[in-house]
GROMACS .gro file of C-alpha atoms in nm:
model
  462
    1MET     CA    1   0.006   0.002   0.002
    2LEU     CA    2   0.293   0.241   0.080
    3LYS     CA    3   0.442   0.166  -0.270
    4SER     CA    4   0.099   0.247  -0.432
    5ALA     CA    5   0.063   0.569  -0.232
    6HIS     CA    6   0.411   0.677  -0.326
    7SER     CA    7   0.353   0.607  -0.686
    8ILE     CA    8   0.034   0.810  -0.692
    9SER     CA    9   0.215   1.104  -0.522
   10VAL     CA   10   0.492   1.091  -0.794
   11LEU     CA   11   0.222   1.086  -1.060
   12LYS     CA   12   0.052   1.405  -0.913
   13ILE     CA   13   0.381   1.580  -0.923
   14ILE     CA   14   0.453   1.484  -1.287
   15ILE     CA   15   0.094   1.585  -1.392
   16LEU     CA   16   0.136   1.916  -1.227
   17LEU     CA   17   0.469   1.984  -1.400
   18ILE     CA   18   0.324   1.891  -1.737
   19PHE     CA   19   0.032   2.150  -1.693
   20ILE     CA   20   0.276   2.425  -1.580
   21TYR     CA   21   0.534   2.375  -1.852
   22SER     CA   22   0.343   2.250  -2.156
   23GLU     CA   23   0.231   2.570  -2.318
   24ASN     CA   24   0.413   2.516  -2.640
   25VAL     CA   25   0.432   2.129  -2.656
   26SER     CA   26   0.450   1.945  -2.979
   27ALA     CA   27   0.136   1.813  -3.147
   28GLN     CA   28   0.269   1.463  -3.208
   29SER     CA   29   0.043   1.192  -3.075
   30PHE     CA   30   0.185   0.919  -2.848
   31LYS     CA   31   0.231   0.597  -3.027
   32LEU     CA   32   0.126   0.248  -2.929
   33LEU     CA   33   0.499   0.151  -2.946
   34ARG     CA   34   0.675   0.444  -2.779
   35TYR     CA   35   0.991   0.380  -2.967
   36ASP     CA   36   0.809   0.492  -3.284
   37GLU     CA   37   0.794   0.845  -3.158
   38ASN     CA   38   1.059   1.093  -3.295
   39TYR     CA   39   1.118   1.434  -3.144
   40GLU     CA   40   1.411   1.538  -3.349
   41TYR     CA   41   1.199   1.831  -3.492
   42LEU     CA   42   1.226   1.995  -3.152
   43LYS     CA   43   1.587   2.056  -3.180
   44ASP     CA   44   1.537   2.428  -3.255
   45SER     CA   45   1.229   2.484  -3.034
   46ALA     CA   46   1.305   2.302  -2.705
   47ASP     CA   47   1.231   2.621  -2.507
   48THR     CA   48   0.992   2.480  -2.252
   49PHE     CA   49   1.053   2.231  -1.974
   50TYR     CA   50   0.839   1.961  -2.139
   51ASN     CA   51   1.010   2.006  -2.482
   52LYS     CA   52   1.332   1.976  -2.306
   53VAL     CA   53   1.224   1.649  -2.158
   54LYS     CA   54   1.134   1.527  -2.511
   55PHE     CA   55   1.454   1.670  -2.671
   56LEU     CA   56   1.762   1.709  -2.445
   57SER     CA   57   2.064   1.804  -2.655
   58LEU     CA   58   2.394   1.653  -2.549
   59ASP     CA   59   2.632   1.829  -2.805
   60GLU     CA   60   2.657   2.165  -2.981
   61GLU     CA   61   2.539   2.028  -3.312
   62LYS     CA   62   2.223   1.875  -3.146
   63ASP     CA   63   2.283   1.542  -3.316
   64VAL     CA   64   2.327   1.358  -2.990
   65TYR     CA   65   2.012   1.381  -2.774
   66LEU     CA   66   1.807   1.216  -2.515
   67SER     CA   67   1.430   1.190  -2.515
   68PHE     CA   68   1.223   1.079  -2.201
   69GLY     CA   69   0.883   0.956  -2.160
   70GLY     CA   70   0.647   0.741  -1.954
   71GLU     CA   71   0.312   0.631  -1.856
   72ALA     CA   72   0.098   0.560  -1.545
   73ARG     CA   73  -0.224   0.363  -1.567
   74PHE     CA   74  -0.480   0.278  -1.293
   75GLU     CA   75  -0.765   0.040  -1.359
   76TYR     CA   76  -1.055  -0.093  -1.139
   77VAL     CA   77  -1.214  -0.415  -1.239
   78ASP     CA   78  -1.523  -0.614  -1.139
   79PHE     CA   79  -1.591  -0.942  -1.294
   80ASN     CA   80  -1.908  -1.120  -1.186
   81ASN     CA   81  -1.936  -1.487  -1.282
   82GLU     CA   82  -1.600  -1.520  -1.451
   83ASP     CA   83  -1.592  -1.833  -1.679
   84TRP     CA   84  -1.971  -1.846  -1.663
   85GLY     CA   85  -1.971  -1.924  -1.286
   86ARG     CA   86  -1.756  -2.232  -1.308
   87LEU     CA   87  -1.515  -2.101  -1.042
   88ASN     CA   88  -1.806  -2.014  -0.799
   89ILE     CA   89  -1.629  -1.673  -0.712
   90GLY     CA   90  -1.914  -1.445  -0.775
   91HIS     CA   91  -1.791  -1.084  -0.777
   92ASN     CA   92  -1.424  -1.055  -0.839
   93ASN     CA   93  -1.303  -0.705  -0.761
   94PHE     CA   94  -0.945  -0.603  -0.823
   95PHE     CA   95  -0.714  -0.305  -0.887
   96LEU     CA   96  -0.447  -0.284  -1.155
   97GLN     CA   97  -0.156  -0.043  -1.186
   98ARG     CA   98   0.099   0.005  -1.464
   99TYR     CA   99   0.399   0.236  -1.469
  100ASP     CA  100   0.666   0.278  -1.725
  101VAL     CA  101   0.954   0.523  -1.799
  102HIS     CA  102   1.176   0.511  -2.114
  103ALA     CA  103   1.491   0.694  -2.238
  104ASP     CA  104   1.570   0.727  -2.604
  105LEU     CA  105   1.935   0.802  -2.680
  106HIS     CA  106   2.040   0.914  -3.028
  107LEU     CA  107   2.404   0.912  -3.111
  108GLY     CA  108   2.400   1.102  -3.437
  109LYS     CA  109   2.190   1.004  -3.733
  110ASN     CA  110   2.247   0.631  -3.750
  111ILE     CA  111   2.291   0.491  -3.401
  112ARG     CA  112   2.030   0.480  -3.132
  113VAL     CA  113   1.974   0.305  -2.793
  114PHE     CA  114   1.618   0.270  -2.648
  115SER     CA  115   1.550   0.157  -2.303
  116GLN     CA  116   1.224   0.118  -2.108
  117LEU     CA  117   1.133  -0.009  -1.759
  118ARG     CA  118   0.778  -0.128  -1.687
  119SER     CA  119   0.600  -0.219  -1.362
  120ALA     CA  120   0.260  -0.389  -1.356
  121LEU     CA  121   0.090  -0.455  -1.031
  122GLN     CA  122  -0.221  -0.635  -0.929
  123ASN     CA  123  -0.413  -0.615  -0.594
  124GLY     CA  124  -0.728  -0.804  -0.467
  125ARG     CA  125  -0.796  -1.075  -0.737
  126LYS     CA  126  -0.947  -1.354  -0.552
  127ASN     CA  127  -0.781  -1.629  -0.767
  128GLY     CA  128  -0.451  -1.470  -0.786
  129SER     CA  129  -0.259  -1.283  -1.059
  130ARG     CA  130  -0.254  -1.408  -1.416
  131GLY     CA  131   0.014  -1.359  -1.665
  132ILE     CA  132  -0.173  -1.055  -1.813
  133ASP     CA  133  -0.213  -0.899  -1.468
  134GLU     CA  134   0.121  -0.865  -1.275
  135ASP     CA  135   0.492  -0.827  -1.357
  136GLN     CA  136   0.627  -0.609  -1.068
  137LEU     CA  137   0.936  -0.479  -1.256
  138ASN     CA  138   1.106  -0.573  -1.582
  139ILE     CA  139   1.301  -0.440  -1.870
  140GLN     CA  140   1.038  -0.412  -2.144
  141ASN     CA  141   1.267  -0.269  -2.414
  142LEU     CA  142   1.642  -0.247  -2.443
  143PHE     CA  143   1.773  -0.240  -2.799
  144LEU     CA  144   2.034  -0.092  -3.025
  145ASP     CA  145   1.948   0.046  -3.369
  146VAL     CA  146   2.201   0.081  -3.644
  147LYS     CA  147   2.097   0.253  -3.969
  148VAL     CA  148   2.291   0.113  -4.262
  149ILE     CA  149   2.090   0.318  -4.522
  150ASN     CA  150   1.947   0.647  -4.415
  151GLN     CA  151   1.804   0.836  -4.713
  152PRO     CA  152   1.475   1.023  -4.748
  153GLU     CA  153   1.311   0.754  -4.954
  154GLN     CA  154   1.513   0.446  -4.861
  155LYS     CA  155   1.606   0.321  -4.512
  156LEU     CA  156   1.766   0.008  -4.372
  157THR     CA  157   1.796  -0.037  -3.995
  158PHE     CA  158   1.908  -0.338  -3.783
  159ARG     CA  159   1.776  -0.375  -3.438
  160LEU     CA  160   1.918  -0.600  -3.161
  161GLY     CA  161   1.786  -0.663  -2.810
  162ARG     CA  162   1.462  -0.687  -2.613
  163GLN     CA  163   1.182  -0.523  -2.792
  164GLU     CA  164   0.808  -0.509  -2.836
  165LEU     CA  165   0.642  -0.618  -3.155
  166ASP     CA  166   0.309  -0.530  -3.301
  167TYR     CA  167   0.195  -0.606  -3.662
  168GLY     CA  168  -0.108  -0.524  -3.864
  169SER     CA  169  -0.436  -0.546  -3.681
  170GLY     CA  170  -0.276  -0.740  -3.397
  171ARG     CA  171  -0.448  -1.054  -3.497
  172LEU     CA  172  -0.132  -1.263  -3.475
  173ILE     CA  173   0.137  -1.062  -3.316
  174SER     CA  174   0.029  -0.790  -3.089
  175VAL     CA  175   0.203  -0.596  -2.803
  176ARG     CA  176  -0.119  -0.674  -2.608
  177GLU     CA  177  -0.203  -0.319  -2.484
  178GLY     CA  178  -0.544  -0.402  -2.330
  179PRO     CA  179  -0.421  -0.618  -2.047
  180ASN     CA  180  -0.199  -0.485  -1.771
  181VAL     CA  181   0.118  -0.677  -1.880
  182ARG     CA  182   0.240  -0.607  -2.240
  183LEU     CA  183   0.453  -0.864  -2.429
  184SER     CA  184   0.813  -0.829  -2.538
  185PHE     CA  185   1.066  -1.050  -2.722
  186THR     CA  186   1.449  -1.071  -2.736
  187GLY     CA  187   1.624  -1.100  -3.073
  188ALA     CA  188   1.711  -0.927  -3.395
  189LYS     CA  189   1.510  -0.743  -3.661
  190ALA     CA  190   1.596  -0.594  -3.995
  191MET     CA  191   1.374  -0.314  -4.123
  192TYR     CA  192   1.379  -0.201  -4.481
  193SER     CA  193   1.158   0.064  -4.645
  194TYR     CA  194   1.160   0.219  -4.992
  195LYS     CA  195   0.895   0.482  -5.082
  196ASN     CA  196   0.554   0.309  -5.018
  197VAL     CA  197   0.690  -0.037  -4.924
  198SER     CA  198   0.822  -0.156  -4.597
  199VAL     CA  199   0.947  -0.503  -4.502
  200ASP     CA  200   1.058  -0.633  -4.150
  201ALA     CA  201   1.233  -0.962  -4.103
  202PHE     CA  202   1.269  -1.086  -3.740
  203ALA     CA  203   1.407  -1.372  -3.535
  204MET     CA  204   1.304  -1.379  -3.174
  205MET     CA  205   1.308  -1.555  -2.842
  206ALA     CA  206   0.983  -1.516  -2.642
  207ASP     CA  207   1.015  -1.407  -2.279
  208SER     CA  208   0.842  -1.605  -2.013
  209ILE     CA  209   0.660  -1.364  -1.776
  210ASN     CA  210   0.691  -1.404  -1.398
  211THR     CA  211   0.530  -1.192  -1.139
  212GLY     CA  212   0.843  -1.068  -0.949
  213VAL     CA  213   1.121  -0.828  -1.006
  214PHE     CA  214   1.356  -0.890  -1.302
  215ASP     CA  215   1.266  -1.253  -1.297
  216ASN     CA  216   1.141  -1.285  -1.656
  217THR     CA  217   1.336  -1.550  -1.846
  218ILE     CA  218   1.436  -1.583  -2.212
  219SER     CA  219   1.363  -1.915  -2.376
  220LYS     CA  220   1.721  -1.945  -2.512
  221GLN     CA  221   1.594  -2.093  -2.834
  222LEU     CA  222   1.457  -1.929  -3.152
  223ASN     CA  223   1.077  -1.969  -3.118
  224LEU     CA  224   0.933  -1.677  -3.328
  225TRP     CA  225   1.059  -1.574  -3.669
  226GLY     CA  226   0.906  -1.419  -3.984
  227ILE     CA  227   0.873  -1.153  -4.253
  228TYR     CA  228   0.602  -0.881  -4.240
  229SER     CA  229   0.554  -0.652  -4.549
  230LYS     CA  230   0.337  -0.347  -4.598
  231ILE     CA  231   0.241  -0.183  -4.937
  232ILE     CA  232   0.068   0.152  -4.926
  233ILE     CA  233  -0.155   0.204  -5.237
  234PRO     CA  234  -0.222   0.584  -5.262
  235LYS     CA  235  -0.598   0.662  -5.242
  236ALA     CA  236  -0.688   0.298  -5.262
  237GLY     CA  237  -0.577   0.122  -4.940
  238ASN     CA  238  -0.297  -0.087  -4.803
  239VAL     CA  239  -0.184  -0.452  -4.845
  240ASP     CA  240   0.001  -0.643  -4.587
  241LEU     CA  241   0.165  -0.983  -4.684
  242TYR     CA  242   0.340  -1.212  -4.410
  243TYR     CA  243   0.495  -1.532  -4.316
  244ILE     CA  244   0.530  -1.624  -3.928
  245GLY     CA  245   0.690  -1.924  -3.785
  246ILE     CA  246   0.672  -2.036  -3.413
  247ARG     CA  247   0.814  -2.326  -3.210
  248ARG     CA  248   0.667  -2.441  -2.872
  249ASP     CA  249   0.777  -2.724  -2.664
  250GLU     CA  250   0.439  -2.771  -2.494
  251SER     CA  251   0.136  -2.655  -2.680
  252VAL     CA  252  -0.211  -2.745  -2.537
  253PHE     CA  253  -0.522  -2.802  -2.750
  254GLU     CA  254  -0.823  -3.022  -2.690
  255VAL     CA  255  -0.648  -3.306  -2.875
  256GLY     CA  256  -0.359  -3.300  -2.618
  257THR     CA  257  -0.017  -3.150  -2.534
  258ALA     CA  258   0.277  -3.184  -2.763
  259LYS     CA  259   0.570  -2.995  -2.929
  260GLU     CA  260   0.447  -2.764  -3.202
  261LYS     CA  261   0.621  -2.615  -3.508
  262ARG     CA  262   0.377  -2.396  -3.701
  263HIS     CA  263   0.399  -2.181  -4.013
  264THR     CA  264   0.158  -1.911  -4.095
  265ILE     CA  265   0.119  -1.744  -4.431
  266GLY     CA  266  -0.136  -1.469  -4.489
  267GLY     CA  267  -0.242  -1.140  -4.621
  268ARG     CA  268  -0.453  -0.830  -4.523
  269LEU     CA  269  -0.630  -0.564  -4.742
  270TRP     CA  270  -0.735  -0.267  -4.546
  271LYS     CA  271  -0.827   0.109  -4.545
  272TYR     CA  272  -0.917   0.338  -4.255
  273GLY     CA  273  -1.027   0.697  -4.254
  274GLY     CA  274  -1.325   0.884  -4.383
  275GLY     CA  275  -1.594   0.709  -4.601
  276PHE     CA  276  -1.576   0.346  -4.684
  277ILE     CA  277  -1.346   0.147  -4.439
  278TYR     CA  278  -1.259  -0.223  -4.456
  279ASN     CA  279  -1.023  -0.477  -4.316
  280LEU     CA  280  -1.003  -0.812  -4.497
  281GLU     CA  281  -0.756  -1.071  -4.375
  282ALA     CA  282  -0.700  -1.446  -4.426
  283ALA     CA  283  -0.418  -1.678  -4.314
  284TYR     CA  284  -0.329  -2.053  -4.360
  285GLN     CA  285  -0.129  -2.255  -4.116
  286PHE     CA  286   0.077  -2.566  -4.160
  287GLY     CA  287   0.347  -2.755  -3.967
  288THR     CA  288   0.352  -3.031  -3.710
  289PHE     CA  289   0.197  -3.098  -3.372
  290GLY     CA  290   0.377  -3.399  -3.223
  291ASN     CA  291   0.319  -3.671  -3.473
  292GLU     CA  292   0.023  -3.487  -3.636
  293ASP     CA  293   0.020  -3.256  -3.937
  294ILE     CA  294  -0.123  -2.907  -3.893
  295SER     CA  295  -0.378  -2.771  -4.136
  296ALA     CA  296  -0.570  -2.467  -3.998
  297TRP     CA  297  -0.690  -2.133  -4.137
  298THR     CA  298  -0.880  -1.816  -4.065
  299GLY     CA  299  -1.072  -1.555  -4.252
  300SER     CA  300  -1.210  -1.221  -4.142
  301VAL     CA  301  -1.419  -0.946  -4.303
  302ASP     CA  302  -1.477  -0.615  -4.139
  303ILE     CA  303  -1.643  -0.351  -4.340
  304GLY     CA  304  -1.806  -0.019  -4.243
  305TYR     CA  305  -1.863   0.347  -4.325
  306LEU     CA  306  -1.754   0.658  -4.136
  307PHE     CA  307  -1.985   0.954  -4.178
  308GLU     CA  308  -1.730   1.231  -4.121
  309ASN     CA  309  -1.959   1.518  -4.220
  310VAL     CA  310  -2.250   1.400  -4.000
  311LYS     CA  311  -2.306   1.516  -3.644
  312PHE     CA  312  -2.122   1.288  -3.390
  313LYS     CA  313  -1.934   1.138  -3.695
  314PRO     CA  314  -2.085   0.787  -3.654
  315SER     CA  315  -1.932   0.485  -3.794
  316ILE     CA  316  -2.116   0.154  -3.858
  317ASN     CA  317  -1.921  -0.170  -3.895
  318LEU     CA  318  -2.002  -0.538  -3.947
  319ARG     CA  319  -1.739  -0.802  -3.881
  320ASN     CA  320  -1.747  -1.168  -3.952
  321ASP     CA  321  -1.474  -1.421  -3.851
  322TYR     CA  322  -1.423  -1.789  -3.929
  323ILE     CA  323  -1.150  -1.955  -3.733
  324SER     CA  324  -1.094  -2.321  -3.772
  325GLY     CA  325  -1.104  -2.580  -3.496
  326ASP     CA  326  -1.007  -2.952  -3.487
  327LYS     CA  327  -1.257  -3.177  -3.679
  328SER     CA  328  -1.147  -3.513  -3.541
  329LYS     CA  329  -0.907  -3.639  -3.286
  330GLU     CA  330  -0.855  -3.955  -3.481
  331ASP     CA  331  -0.757  -3.829  -3.827
  332GLY     CA  332  -0.398  -3.750  -3.752
  333LYS     CA  333  -0.437  -3.386  -3.843
  334LEU     CA  334  -0.464  -3.077  -3.608
  335ASN     CA  335  -0.715  -2.825  -3.748
  336THR     CA  336  -0.714  -2.596  -3.463
  337PHE     CA  337  -0.598  -2.236  -3.545
  338ASN     CA  338  -0.326  -2.097  -3.329
  339PRO     CA  339  -0.353  -1.708  -3.293
  340LEU     CA  340   0.014  -1.693  -3.177
  341TYR     CA  341   0.039  -1.367  -2.975
  342PRO     CA  342  -0.302  -1.199  -3.022
  343LYS     CA  343  -0.451  -0.894  -2.850
  344GLY     CA  344  -0.578  -0.979  -2.498
  345GLY     CA  345  -0.909  -0.819  -2.578
  346TYR     CA  346  -0.991  -0.968  -2.921
  347PHE     CA  347  -1.358  -0.933  -2.988
  348GLY     CA  348  -1.418  -0.673  -2.716
  349PHE     CA  349  -1.235  -0.510  -2.417
  350SER     CA  350  -1.279  -0.824  -2.209
  351PRO     CA  351  -1.408  -1.105  -2.416
  352GLN     CA  352  -1.490  -1.452  -2.268
  353VAL     CA  353  -1.389  -1.631  -2.585
  354GLY     CA  354  -1.068  -1.619  -2.792
  355PRO     CA  355  -0.992  -1.635  -3.157
  356VAL     CA  356  -0.972  -2.018  -3.180
  357ASN     CA  357  -1.242  -2.260  -3.315
  358LEU     CA  358  -1.482  -1.975  -3.358
  359ILE     CA  359  -1.748  -1.827  -3.586
  360ASP     CA  360  -1.867  -1.486  -3.486
  361ILE     CA  361  -2.086  -1.208  -3.630
  362HIS     CA  362  -1.994  -0.878  -3.475
  363PRO     CA  363  -2.179  -0.554  -3.554
  364TYR     CA  364  -2.063  -0.241  -3.383
  365ALA     CA  365  -2.082   0.142  -3.403
  366THR     CA  366  -1.889   0.429  -3.274
  367LEU     CA  367  -1.993   0.793  -3.196
  368ASP     CA  368  -1.790   1.108  -3.112
  369LEU     CA  369  -2.037   1.252  -2.864
  370THR     CA  370  -1.808   1.548  -2.823
  371SER     CA  371  -1.460   1.647  -2.936
  372LYS     CA  372  -1.331   1.469  -2.614
  373LEU     CA  373  -1.586   1.189  -2.555
  374LYS     CA  374  -1.609   0.884  -2.776
  375MET     CA  375  -1.846   0.585  -2.749
  376GLN     CA  376  -1.853   0.243  -2.892
  377ILE     CA  377  -2.133  -0.016  -2.880
  378ASP     CA  378  -2.084  -0.391  -2.986
  379VAL     CA  379  -2.291  -0.705  -3.007
  380VAL     CA  380  -2.085  -1.027  -3.075
  381PHE     CA  381  -2.256  -1.357  -3.148
  382ASN     CA  382  -2.025  -1.656  -3.106
  383TRP     CA  383  -2.046  -2.013  -3.224
  384ARG     CA  384  -1.795  -2.304  -3.228
  385TYR     CA  385  -1.653  -2.385  -3.569
  386ALA     CA  386  -1.594  -2.748  -3.500
  387LEU     CA  387  -1.800  -2.963  -3.253
  388ASN     CA  388  -1.507  -3.177  -3.160
  389ASP     CA  389  -1.301  -2.881  -3.026
  390GLY     CA  390  -1.361  -2.652  -2.726
  391VAL     CA  391  -1.362  -2.305  -2.628
  392TYR     CA  392  -1.033  -2.100  -2.577
  393ARG     CA  393  -0.930  -1.793  -2.388
  394PRO     CA  394  -0.843  -1.460  -2.562
  395SER     CA  395  -0.472  -1.554  -2.529
  396GLY     CA  396  -0.542  -1.870  -2.733
  397ILE     CA  397  -0.510  -2.102  -2.429
  398LEU     CA  398  -0.760  -2.389  -2.398
  399ASN     CA  399  -1.035  -2.283  -2.154
  400ARG     CA  400  -1.291  -2.585  -2.159
  401PRO     CA  401  -1.295  -2.898  -2.378
  402GLY     CA  402  -1.602  -2.925  -2.604
  403SER     CA  403  -1.608  -3.258  -2.768
  404SER     CA  404  -1.854  -3.400  -2.504
  405SER     CA  405  -2.128  -3.158  -2.641
  406HIS     CA  406  -2.293  -3.136  -2.972
  407LYS     CA  407  -2.427  -2.782  -2.914
  408ARG     CA  408  -2.257  -2.513  -3.123
  409TYR     CA  409  -2.377  -2.168  -2.983
  410ILE     CA  410  -2.137  -2.025  -2.720
  411GLY     CA  411  -2.323  -1.706  -2.637
  412THR     CA  412  -2.377  -1.338  -2.706
  413ALA     CA  413  -2.158  -1.051  -2.575
  414TYR     CA  414  -2.310  -0.710  -2.538
  415LEU     CA  415  -2.049  -0.431  -2.490
  416THR     CA  416  -2.036  -0.064  -2.450
  417ASN     CA  417  -1.742   0.163  -2.365
  418PHE     CA  418  -1.663   0.537  -2.328
  419THR     CA  419  -1.335   0.711  -2.363
  420TYR     CA  420  -1.293   1.067  -2.239
  421SER     CA  421  -0.968   1.248  -2.336
  422PHE     CA  422  -0.902   1.531  -2.082
  423SER     CA  423  -0.596   1.625  -2.285
  424LYS     CA  424  -0.315   1.476  -2.496
  425TYR     CA  425  -0.176   1.329  -2.167
  426ILE     CA  426  -0.476   1.216  -1.965
  427SER     CA  427  -0.765   0.990  -2.060
  428LEU     CA  428  -1.041   0.803  -1.880
  429MET     CA  429  -1.206   0.489  -2.018
  430SER     CA  430  -1.501   0.287  -1.883
  431GLY     CA  431  -1.660  -0.023  -2.028
  432LEU     CA  432  -1.939  -0.271  -1.950
  433GLN     CA  433  -1.983  -0.615  -2.090
  434TYR     CA  434  -2.268  -0.868  -2.048
  435PHE     CA  435  -2.201  -1.214  -2.181
  436GLN     CA  436  -2.534  -1.409  -2.225
  437LYS     CA  437  -2.458  -1.782  -2.198
  438GLY     CA  438  -2.552  -2.002  -2.497
  439GLU     CA  439  -2.660  -2.360  -2.513
  440PHE     CA  440  -2.306  -2.483  -2.542
  441ILE     CA  441  -2.202  -2.323  -2.215
  442GLU     CA  442  -2.512  -2.454  -2.046
  443ASP     CA  443  -2.422  -2.806  -2.176
  444ILE     CA  444  -2.054  -2.818  -2.035
  445ILE     CA  445  -2.090  -2.611  -1.713
  446PRO     CA  446  -2.332  -2.715  -1.452
  447ASN     CA  447  -2.548  -2.423  -1.328
  448ALA     CA  448  -2.383  -2.194  -1.569
  449LYS     CA  449  -2.444  -1.823  -1.524
  450SER     CA  450  -2.414  -1.520  -1.765
  451GLY     CA  451  -2.123  -1.298  -1.681
  452ILE     CA  452  -2.091  -0.929  -1.630
  453PHE     CA  453  -1.761  -0.729  -1.656
  454TYR     CA  454  -1.704  -0.374  -1.568
  455ASN     CA  455  -1.387  -0.164  -1.566
  456ILE     CA  456  -1.285   0.201  -1.534
  457ARG     CA  457  -0.920   0.298  -1.631
  458LEU     CA  458  -0.739   0.636  -1.588
  459GLY     CA  459  -0.431   0.676  -1.804
  460PHE     CA  460  -0.155   0.928  -1.823
  461LYS     CA  461   0.124   0.961  -2.077
  462PHE     CA  462   0.407   1.203  -2.120
   0.00000   0.00000   0.00000
């Protein structure tokens, strides 16, 4: 409790300083991956306290400089009837905190060192911390960048060290911003861009997250590798093409536990912004699971329209996902799709089901109620794709086996959330989800109950 009180006091001081000294701050928005921010343009205008924090020159030419940043996040959660009442916990109230600070050191135009410490804390959860809740202190990012080619239209950069990854819509590789603990990997990455084309090639070791202080461990074997490319088509949209490979010594699906080596090839066609918006994605997986061959797939269609010139700027979207599950335990093939490292909140901010063995229909709408207040409403209808496979968690981990039931419908999630931005630095988010159990849940869980999830989150970034 003393640590929490001290952290809150420090946060108040930082917020006060920001308000005092941020009269002429830059307009750049904070990025999901903080290392993507670039404050070099402040080199001739670092005349306020805040701007000096973002651009602190260390030489006369201002080619060597430091940039600092950080975050504090506080979240209250109330989950009633988690896992449809199977745990008999009832209301499960807990408090989450997340803090981080980073330093970005640029040594001229071509060399850079980025470092970030992060602390994620959990208090009060009746059944203890999960891997997404608590990691008391860890090195989230610590890497070296070397630019081999650094021209206006062409760049080649090599990155070595611990780093966060996030690609595309976060369907397969996500930093996992929604949960309290974000993901990171240790390895090497080469990043090439030429005009409207960018290609990343990476080879990584996944970190195992433990709840203590500096106790996360590296796997010491290559277990994530791939190539991800993005092509920007002016005035038409964007195309992503990718290959991702993983290796896991103990993967768990309903069919059993075994060593897994899986390859994913896929593509994505997407466009965001005003007017017609769409996100179309498909992927196929092959490889081995123990002595079985892997043959799995997914397809997703998300289309909508943003009415930019209408009051409240409403957008209306419809999403439909098909994600394969295992057809039979006896055919020598694993058809269960593996979402690899997906978002923690996949079909909503706190879903009960994850992106495995699933068919869903997901209409949703957004409104800008004011310039600072945004609202989203979702309804998600969920079915099992294969009746011989179970239901999985948002992380992709098996939750409950399902081959004992011939019922397909999992249930319906009703969600609404509000985000209020006090300023560029401070935001407040609150959401409510009601998951109405379907016939499959009633079939596999005695006395199953529909679940209610509520959260409220205050976030601060600088």
